[in-house]
Amino acid sequence: MNIRAALTNAMPELTAIRQDLHAHPELGLEEVRTSELIARHLESYGYKVTRGLAKTGLVATLTNGTGRRSVGIRADIDALPILEETGLPYASRTPGLMHACGHDGHTTMLLGAARAIAERRNFDGTVHLIFQPAEENFGGARIMVEEGLFDRFPCDAVFALHNEPALPFGQFYFREGAIMAAVDEATITVSGRGGHGAEPQETADPIVAGASIVMALQTIVSRNIHPLDPTVVTVGSFHGGTASNIIPGRAEIVVGIRSFDPGVRDELERRIRLIAERQAESYATTATVDYLRSYDATINHKRETDLLRDIAIRFAGADKVMDLPRPFMGSEDFAYMLKERPGSYFFLGAKTSESDPPLHHPGYNFNDDLLPVGAAFWTEVAESYLKPA
């Protein structure tokens, strides 16, 4: 029996695992139940399971034959702080938390692959299956790397995927080089002199100064960055004041920043700081900027991306394999694993209708029909990379 047929037959078990994970979401670095469930299944398949990386992360290891090569495959396991609105019988049992990004599906696909890989033993070398916490917030990949992930579990290459409900079901999307953006956040605090709304001349209004800062920030991408360098500067939050007759003493602006080029990333920070400070000064106020550099850009390696593409063509047919014409402006902490080891990150389409909710939507639900596809493909990747001589 081929891999896809076997995993299709395993659908009831895989679906039950995925829906159980969906019903019990946990935030980053708090995935205690999730981690225990994953470990229990992996140990039953015969893997050596190492727990406790990045608190709740784990690595499952299986060696076969005498080969010295090794491959790593990552799945993210955390949920999001979103109130679920699916109405499903297996909807989140924890109000305010849900698997709105499909990490429950990613985890289950890798568990399905783990079982198939162990049962088939059609490889020569070592497989490391990496179940990573905190992709959504605290950079669990970075923490695992800092805690010696690849020193303890050497990988010649490392791979990861993400489901995408905006792309056609079962289609594979690859991209050499940059595929996901670096993401940063700037919190701008504008301090002035508050007072009565009827006497504005006696104040230094941080709301007016903040409004000027917001408008000036819009010129960074259009006037300071080369048109062919993908860049986003988004003011996502502006808070100040409590009533129409009160001018507050301070206002706060929160800005999201996305880029790919390290030089552009530096220029964005420089311009945001300069604009905030000088615009505030022109209104007799002051501005302080707390600038947080978050995930780096996700950069795929050519050789490993070519390998995945070739496997996908054999697996699904050339008509199901696409190259992305441009990167996504979203971010992904798998970037830190790709900085340490060669590898590739790709998308697997999950769309079945025009009404499918997007990722991070309270009505989103991972498409269970994708489970045997992803599990079978990961099995093919492990067996192809560690192909017996």
XYZ file of N, CA, C and O in Angstrom, residues 149-314:
664
model
N 19.307 23.476 20.023
C 18.539 22.519 19.222
C 19.416 21.740 18.253
O 19.388 20.503 18.231
N 20.197 22.452 17.438
C 20.949 21.768 16.383
C 22.282 21.208 16.872
O 22.906 20.415 16.162
N 22.706 21.603 18.060
C 23.866 20.949 18.672
C 23.460 19.587 19.220
O 24.201 18.606 19.098
N 22.289 19.545 19.805
C 21.803 18.295 20.393
C 21.190 17.363 19.356
O 21.239 16.136 19.503
N 20.606 17.962 18.313
C 19.928 17.178 17.273
C 20.413 17.663 15.905
O 19.705 18.434 15.224
N 21.589 17.245 15.496
C 22.161 17.737 14.234
C 21.251 17.428 13.045
O 20.741 16.317 12.912
N 21.043 18.433 12.208
C 20.211 18.276 11.008
C 20.994 18.800 9.808
O 21.486 19.935 9.833
N 21.079 17.996 8.766
C 21.703 18.463 7.531
C 20.789 19.420 6.779
O 21.246 20.243 5.982
N 19.491 19.313 7.034
C 18.518 20.231 6.449
C 17.287 20.235 7.342
O 17.037 19.281 8.091
N 16.521 21.314 7.254
C 15.320 21.424 8.073
C 14.194 22.027 7.228
O 14.433 22.914 6.400
N 12.964 21.522 7.426
C 11.838 21.918 6.590
C 10.603 22.224 7.445
O 10.453 21.704 8.554
N 9.715 23.066 6.903
C 8.451 23.373 7.573
C 7.435 23.810 6.529
O 7.801 24.249 5.435
N 6.149 23.703 6.882
C 5.079 24.150 5.991
C 4.054 24.948 6.766
O 4.013 24.935 8.001
N 3.190 25.632 6.004
C 2.017 26.283 6.588
C 0.843 26.091 5.645
O 0.982 26.233 4.437
N -0.301 25.732 6.214
C -1.514 25.652 5.399
C -1.956 27.064 5.041
O -1.690 28.021 5.764
N -2.648 27.197 3.902
C -3.099 28.518 3.478
C -4.491 28.406 2.849
O -4.636 27.938 1.719
N -5.541 28.829 3.591
C -6.913 28.711 3.071
C -7.232 29.653 1.920
O -8.319 29.563 1.345
N -6.309 30.536 1.579
C -6.537 31.413 0.424
C -6.002 30.806 -0.867
O -6.229 31.348 -1.953
N -5.317 29.662 -0.780
C -4.736 29.007 -1.947
C -5.468 27.687 -2.218
O -5.929 27.032 -1.275
N -5.573 27.266 -3.477
C -6.354 26.078 -3.834
C -5.906 24.824 -3.096
O -4.701 24.582 -2.911
N -6.876 24.011 -2.723
C -6.635 22.815 -1.938
C -5.637 21.874 -2.613
O -5.742 21.576 -3.800
N -4.669 21.404 -1.831
C -3.739 20.390 -2.304
C -2.630 20.890 -3.202
O -1.822 20.091 -3.676
N -2.564 22.199 -3.445
C -1.486 22.733 -4.270
C -0.316 23.177 -3.387
O -0.517 23.694 -2.292
N 0.883 22.964 -3.915
C 2.114 23.291 -3.195
C 2.708 24.579 -3.763
O 2.776 24.749 -4.985
N 3.159 25.447 -2.862
C 3.705 26.737 -3.279
C 5.094 26.933 -2.669
O 5.249 26.953 -1.444
N 6.085 27.076 -3.559
C 7.472 27.201 -3.128
C 8.038 28.547 -3.559
O 7.534 29.201 -4.468
N 9.130 28.942 -2.906
C 9.828 30.151 -3.315
C 11.255 30.112 -2.798
O 11.488 29.970 -1.602
N 12.197 30.223 -3.705
C 13.602 30.343 -3.321
C 13.841 31.742 -2.768
O 13.238 32.718 -3.207
N 14.717 31.855 -1.775
C 15.023 33.163 -1.199
C 13.953 33.601 -0.215
O 13.345 32.785 0.492
N 13.698 34.907 -0.168
C 12.766 35.455 0.819
C 11.341 34.990 0.557
O 10.830 35.128 -0.556
N 10.692 34.441 1.578
C 9.300 34.016 1.446
C 8.403 34.667 2.486
O 7.209 34.836 2.258
N 8.971 35.082 3.631
C 8.208 35.777 4.666
C 9.040 36.950 5.186
O 10.275 36.881 5.234
N 8.361 37.998 5.608
C 9.030 39.245 5.966
C 9.559 39.256 7.397
O 9.090 38.504 8.259
N 10.523 40.150 7.622
C 10.908 40.501 8.987
C 9.816 41.388 9.562
O 9.177 42.159 8.835
N 9.574 41.297 10.866
C 8.529 42.104 11.487
C 9.093 42.808 12.719
O 9.796 42.206 13.531
N 8.820 44.092 12.834
C 9.232 44.894 13.978
C 8.029 45.689 14.478
O 7.013 45.807 13.792
N 8.155 46.248 15.675
C 7.081 47.047 16.243
C 7.651 48.263 16.948
O 8.610 48.146 17.720
N 7.072 49.428 16.695
C 7.484 50.664 17.346
C 6.321 51.208 18.165
O 5.213 51.374 17.644
N 6.582 51.495 19.425
C 5.597 52.150 20.280
C 6.066 53.580 20.511
O 7.139 53.803 21.099
N 5.292 54.518 20.024
C 5.641 55.934 20.112
C 4.778 56.576 21.192
O 3.544 56.576 21.104
N 5.421 57.116 22.214
C 4.702 57.808 23.282
C 4.927 59.307 23.130
O 6.068 59.784 23.186
N 3.839 60.031 22.900
C 3.895 61.479 22.728
C 3.465 62.138 24.040
O 2.350 61.904 24.526
N 4.343 62.938 24.607
C 4.061 63.597 25.886
C 3.915 65.102 25.668
O 4.759 65.729 25.015
N 2.828 65.666 26.205
C 2.591 67.099 26.079
C 2.185 67.712 27.400
O 2.653 67.296 28.469
N 1.283 68.661 27.342
C 0.781 69.315 28.548
C -0.740 69.370 28.417
O -1.282 70.038 27.532
N -1.411 68.625 29.261
C -2.852 68.539 29.163
C -3.551 69.747 29.741
O -2.934 70.629 30.362
N -4.863 69.789 29.527
C -5.640 70.885 30.066
C -7.082 70.825 29.605
O -7.546 69.822 29.048
N -7.790 71.940 29.821
C -9.211 72.016 29.472
C -9.370 72.161 27.960
O -8.654 72.926 27.319
N -10.347 71.430 27.423
C -10.586 71.494 25.995
C -11.005 72.866 25.509
O -10.871 73.175 24.319
N -11.522 73.698 26.418
C -11.942 75.043 26.037
C -10.783 76.041 26.016
O -10.950 77.173 25.543
N -9.627 75.615 26.514
C -8.458 76.503 26.578
C -7.256 75.815 25.918
O -6.216 75.591 26.545
N -7.344 75.445 24.647
C -6.271 74.685 23.996
C -4.957 75.461 23.924
O -3.890 74.844 23.853
N -5.030 76.796 23.941
C -3.803 77.594 23.847
C -2.917 77.432 25.083
O -1.729 77.755 25.051
N -3.473 76.908 26.149
C -2.700 76.699 27.375
C -2.077 75.293 27.437
O -1.455 74.948 28.428
N -2.274 74.519 26.391
C -1.795 73.133 26.398
C -0.765 72.895 25.295
O -0.551 73.735 24.423
N -0.159 71.728 25.360
C 0.648 71.202 24.256
C 0.017 69.853 23.911
O 0.233 68.856 24.613
N -0.796 69.835 22.884
C -1.716 68.720 22.618
C -1.008 67.522 21.974
O -0.598 67.582 20.798
N -0.881 66.404 22.694
C -0.208 65.224 22.125
C -1.040 64.515 21.058
O -0.489 63.761 20.257
N -2.374 64.747 21.048
C -3.200 64.111 20.031
C -2.951 64.761 18.669
O -2.796 64.079 17.647
N -2.889 66.076 18.622
C -2.595 66.766 17.366
C -1.195 66.395 16.884
O -0.977 66.123 15.692
N -0.232 66.385 17.810
C 1.128 65.997 17.442
C 1.159 64.558 16.939
O 1.824 64.234 15.945
N 0.398 63.680 17.626
C 0.351 62.282 17.212
C -0.262 62.115 15.837
O 0.201 61.292 15.029
N -1.315 62.901 15.546
C -1.941 62.830 14.229
C -0.954 63.232 13.140
O -0.912 62.624 12.054
N -0.138 64.226 13.423
C 0.881 64.650 12.463
C 1.926 63.562 12.258
O 2.392 63.320 11.141
N 2.287 62.888 13.350
C 3.243 61.780 13.249
C 2.670 60.662 12.380
O 3.353 60.126 11.491
N 1.399 60.320 12.612
C 0.755 59.256 11.825
C 0.797 59.588 10.337
O 1.134 58.740 9.495
N 0.470 60.804 9.989
C 0.470 61.187 8.577
C 1.882 61.192 8.000
O 2.114 60.747 6.870
N 2.843 61.669 8.775
C 4.220 61.723 8.277
C 4.808 60.336 8.085
O 5.622 60.115 7.173
N 4.385 59.380 8.916
C 4.890 58.017 8.774
C 4.526 57.412 7.420
O 5.220 56.532 6.911
N 3.433 57.900 6.826
C 2.991 57.358 5.538
C 3.976 57.686 4.413
O 3.928 57.067 3.341
N 4.845 58.662 4.626
C 5.792 59.042 3.570
C 7.034 58.166 3.545
O 7.807 58.235 2.582
N 7.248 57.351 4.569
C 8.488 56.561 4.628
C 8.577 55.606 3.449
O 9.570 55.586 2.711
N 7.538 54.807 3.258
C 7.559 53.830 2.169
C 7.538 54.530 0.815
O 8.254 54.140 -0.123
N 6.750 55.589 0.687
C 6.587 56.244 -0.619
C 7.746 57.160 -0.994
O 7.959 57.429 -2.175
N 8.515 57.637 0.003
C 9.550 58.627 -0.308
C 10.952 58.266 0.174
O 11.925 58.888 -0.231
N 11.086 57.261 1.048
C 12.412 56.948 1.581
C 12.925 55.558 1.212
O 14.113 55.283 1.369
N 12.034 54.689 0.747
C 12.404 53.305 0.435
C 12.251 53.075 -1.068
O 11.301 53.555 -1.693
N 13.196 52.343 -1.650
C 13.145 52.060 -3.083
C 11.841 51.341 -3.421
O 11.412 50.421 -2.696
N 11.180 51.707 -4.515
C 9.890 51.105 -4.869
C 9.926 49.587 -5.036
O 8.890 48.926 -4.924
N 11.102 49.027 -5.341
C 11.187 47.576 -5.544
C 11.582 46.815 -4.288
O 11.785 45.598 -4.336
N 11.694 47.511 -3.156
C 11.947 46.856 -1.869
C 10.624 46.728 -1.118
O 10.101 47.729 -0.619
N 10.048 45.507 -1.039
C 8.748 45.355 -0.356
C 8.841 45.811 1.099
O 9.691 45.345 1.863
N 7.972 46.727 1.482
C 8.003 47.325 2.808
C 6.595 47.729 3.222
O 5.818 48.200 2.392
N 6.279 47.545 4.497
C 4.994 47.980 5.033
C 5.224 48.705 6.352
O 5.966 48.226 7.207
N 4.591 49.870 6.502
C 4.559 50.585 7.779
C 3.092 50.826 8.105
O 2.409 51.566 7.396
N 2.593 50.168 9.154
C 1.176 50.228 9.487
C 0.970 50.773 10.896
O 1.490 50.197 11.864
N 0.213 51.857 11.009
C -0.196 52.347 12.328
C -1.444 51.565 12.718
O -2.515 51.740 12.132
N -1.280 50.680 13.685
C -2.384 49.809 14.063
C -3.117 50.236 15.315
O -4.189 49.710 15.616
N -2.551 51.198 16.056
C -3.170 51.613 17.310
C -2.801 53.058 17.607
O -1.640 53.457 17.458
N -3.796 53.845 18.040
C -3.575 55.239 18.429
C -4.524 55.517 19.600
O -5.742 55.562 19.417
N -3.975 55.686 20.789
C -4.789 55.900 21.976
C -4.378 57.192 22.677
O -3.193 57.449 22.888
N -5.383 57.999 23.046
C -5.116 59.213 23.803
C -6.409 59.883 24.175
O -7.333 59.986 23.363
N -6.494 60.353 25.410
C -7.662 61.101 25.845
C -8.806 60.256 26.320
O -8.860 59.039 26.075
N -9.733 60.929 27.022
C -10.890 60.238 27.585
C -12.203 60.958 27.330
O -13.276 60.359 27.467
N -12.156 62.247 26.986
C -13.399 63.000 26.795
C -13.150 64.173 25.843
O -12.013 64.608 25.648
N -14.244 64.712 25.280
C -14.112 65.786 24.292
C -13.653 67.108 24.894
O -13.149 67.979 24.169
N -13.833 67.292 26.183
C -13.448 68.561 26.805
C -12.161 68.469 27.612
O -11.880 69.326 28.457
N -11.398 67.423 27.381
C -10.121 67.249 28.079
C -9.017 66.997 27.061
O -9.105 66.066 26.247
N -7.982 67.807 27.093
C -6.781 67.544 26.291
C -5.833 66.745 27.172
O -5.443 67.199 28.254
N -5.475 65.535 26.759
C -4.665 64.672 27.623
C -3.198 65.104 27.653
O -2.757 65.906 26.816
N -2.482 64.511 28.576
C -1.061 64.797 28.674
C -0.205 63.883 27.820
O 0.988 64.176 27.609
N -0.783 62.777 27.342
C 0.024 61.861 26.534
C -0.861 61.083 25.562
O -2.077 60.964 25.768
N -0.253 60.564 24.539
C -0.920 59.690 23.569
C 0.073 58.612 23.146
O 1.295 58.816 23.218
N -0.452 57.482 22.732
C 0.417 56.361 22.345
C 0.035 55.846 20.970
O -1.144 55.639 20.662
N 1.042 55.642 20.147
C 0.879 55.135 18.787
C 1.682 53.848 18.663
O 2.860 53.807 19.077
N 1.074 52.805 18.103
C 1.786 51.542 17.907
C 1.857 51.256 16.406
O 0.834 51.280 15.713
N 3.078 50.986 15.931
C 3.332 50.847 14.498
C 3.899 49.459 14.206
O 4.830 49.005 14.866
N 3.330 48.783 13.204
C 3.879 47.520 12.725
C 4.717 47.756 11.484
O 4.315 48.510 10.587
N 5.893 47.126 11.427
C 6.840 47.372 10.331
C 7.255 46.040 9.719
O 7.638 45.112 10.446
N 7.202 45.935 8.391
C 7.574 44.696 7.688
C 8.570 45.025 6.578
O 8.405 46.015 5.861
N 9.578 44.183 6.451
C 10.608 44.411 5.433
C 11.358 43.108 5.167
O 11.115 42.090 5.829
N 12.288 43.149 4.203
C 13.104 41.985 3.872
C 14.598 42.289 3.942
O 15.370 41.527 4.494
N 14.999 43.416 3.374
C 16.417 43.763 3.287
C 16.910 44.332 4.618
O 16.283 45.240 5.181
N 18.055 43.842 5.154
C 18.565 44.350 6.433
C 18.851 45.850 6.410
O 18.622 46.546 7.403
N 19.347 46.367 5.277
C 19.607 47.796 5.171
C 18.327 48.606 5.216
O 18.268 49.668 5.850
N 17.297 48.113 4.551
C 15.990 48.761 4.589
C 15.436 48.732 6.009
O 14.855 49.714 6.496
N 15.631 47.610 6.673
C 15.154 47.485 8.054
C 15.787 48.545 8.958
O 15.101 49.168 9.780
N 17.074 48.783 8.789
C 17.763 49.819 9.567
C 17.228 51.208 9.223
O 17.035 52.049 10.112
N 17.014 51.460 7.928
C 16.524 52.770 7.504
C 15.113 53.041 8.035
O 14.784 54.179 8.413
N 14.285 52.018 8.077
C 12.939 52.177 8.620
C 12.989 52.621 10.082
O 12.265 53.540 10.485
N 13.823 51.982 10.855
C 13.937 52.381 12.266
C 14.436 53.808 12.389
O 13.909 54.615 13.175
N 15.442 54.172 11.607
C 16.006 55.519 11.676
C 14.958 56.567 11.327
O 14.806 57.583 12.030
N 14.198 56.339 10.269
C 13.214 57.314 9.839
C 12.049 57.423 10.819
O 11.530 58.517 11.077
N 11.595 56.299 11.358
C 10.490 56.334 12.314
C 10.882 57.113 13.559
O 10.113 57.954 14.063
N 12.078 56.885 14.043
C 12.543 57.632 15.217
C 12.636 59.129 14.907
O 12.179 59.971 15.694
N 13.217 59.453 13.763
C 13.425 60.849 13.404
C 12.088 61.568 13.209
O 11.883 62.686 13.715
N 11.176 60.954 12.484
C 9.871 61.570 12.230
C 9.118 61.792 13.541
O 8.555 62.871 13.778
N 9.094 60.782 14.390
C 8.362 60.917 15.655
C 8.927 62.056 16.498
O 8.176 62.901 17.021
N 10.236 62.105 16.618
C 10.852 63.111 17.481
C 10.683 64.516 16.923
O 10.321 65.449 17.646
N 10.905 64.702 15.615
C 10.856 66.044 15.028
C 9.418 66.547 14.880
O 9.157 67.742 15.069
N 8.507 65.666 14.503
C 7.119 66.090 14.416
C 6.600 66.508 15.792
O 5.918 67.527 15.936
N 6.928 65.721 16.807
C 6.497 66.063 18.165
C 7.071 67.405 18.591
O 6.361 68.252 19.165
N 8.339 67.616 18.295
C 8.988 68.876 18.675
C 8.301 70.077 18.036
O 8.166 71.147 18.658
N 7.844 69.924 16.814
C 7.209 71.049 16.123
C 5.885 71.448 16.759
O 5.354 72.531 16.487
N 5.331 70.597 17.616
C 4.082 70.903 18.314
C 4.319 71.143 19.805
O 3.387 71.053 20.615
N 5.575 71.427 20.164
C 5.945 71.692 21.560
C 5.673 70.500 22.467
O 5.375 70.647 23.663
N 5.758 69.311 21.902
C 5.642 68.081 22.677
C 6.932 67.282 22.497
O 7.828 67.689 21.759
N 7.016 66.149 23.152
C 8.168 65.263 22.988
C 7.670 63.859 22.646
O 6.537 63.488 22.986
N 8.507 63.086 21.974
C 8.159 61.712 21.622
C 9.305 60.781 21.974
O 10.472 61.088 21.704
N 8.980 59.667 22.575
C 9.954 58.610 22.809
C 9.515 57.391 22.002
O 8.306 57.129 21.861
N 10.480 56.667 21.465
C 10.189 55.523 20.608
C 10.799 54.265 21.205
O 12.020 54.181 21.391
N 9.943 53.304 21.535
C 10.393 51.986 21.986
C 10.321 51.065 20.772
O 9.226 50.696 20.332
N 11.477 50.714 20.225
C 11.534 49.979 18.957
C 11.944 48.536 19.230
O 13.030 48.261 19.747
N 11.051 47.608 18.896
C 11.298 46.187 19.139
C 11.520 45.466 17.825
O 10.637 45.422 16.967
N 12.701 44.893 17.665
C 12.966 44.054 16.488
C 12.512 42.634 16.796
O 13.011 42.011 17.725
N 11.599 42.142 16.010
C 11.034 40.820 16.255
C 11.628 39.809 15.276
O 12.843 39.754 15.113
N 10.785 39.036 14.584
C 11.286 37.954 13.736
C 12.042 38.493 12.529
O 11.658 39.494 11.917
N 13.126 37.799 12.171
C 13.860 38.116 10.955
C 13.085 37.613 9.735
O 12.140 36.828 9.858
N 13.514 38.034 8.563
C 12.907 37.530 7.329
C 13.211 36.040 7.166
O 14.285 35.565 7.555
N 12.252 35.314 6.609
C 12.413 33.882 6.354
C 12.998 33.710 4.955
O 12.354 34.048 3.959
N 14.224 33.189 4.912
C 14.961 33.077 3.651
C 15.202 31.607 3.323
O 15.951 30.908 4.026
N 14.581 31.126 2.255
C 14.748 29.734 1.837
C 16.049 29.533 1.070
O 16.486 30.411 0.315
N 16.619 28.343 1.228
C 17.843 27.976 0.518
C 17.475 27.305 -0.814
O 16.505 26.536 -0.888
N 18.255 27.596 -1.827
C 17.933 27.131 -3.182
C 17.917 25.611 -3.300
O 16.960 25.024 -3.817
N 18.982 24.958 -2.847
C 19.095 23.505 -3.045
C 17.934 22.770 -2.375
O 17.323 21.867 -2.979
N 17.599 23.163 -1.158
C 16.538 22.486 -0.416
C 15.163 22.816 -0.991
O 14.265 21.963 -0.997
N 14.997 24.025 -1.487
C 13.730 24.392 -2.129
C 13.547 23.609 -3.424
O 12.448 23.114 -3.716
N 14.608 23.478 -4.192
C 14.546 22.680 -5.424
C 14.199 21.232 -5.114
O 13.419 20.590 -5.840
N 14.778 20.712 -4.032
C 14.498 19.331 -3.637
C 13.021 19.149 -3.303
O 12.366 18.207 -3.779
N 12.470 20.058 -2.501
C 11.057 19.966 -2.142
C 10.171 20.051 -3.371
O 9.186 19.311 -3.499
N 10.515 20.955 -4.268
C 9.713 21.119 -5.493
C 9.711 19.822 -6.305
O 8.662 19.384 -6.796
N 10.872 19.201 -6.448
C 10.958 17.944 -7.204
C 10.130 16.840 -6.546
O 9.436 16.074 -7.235
N 10.205 16.762 -5.216
C 9.425 15.751 -4.501
C 7.932 16.015 -4.688
O 7.143 15.092 -4.915
N 7.542 17.293 -4.611
C 6.131 17.645 -4.749
C 5.604 17.309 -6.145
O 4.451 16.875 -6.291
N 6.425 17.510 -7.171
C 5.995 17.174 -8.533
C 5.745 15.681 -8.665
O 4.740 15.248 -9.250
N 6.633 14.875 -8.098
C 6.432 13.421 -8.121
C 5.215 13.040 -7.280
O 4.468 12.116 -7.619
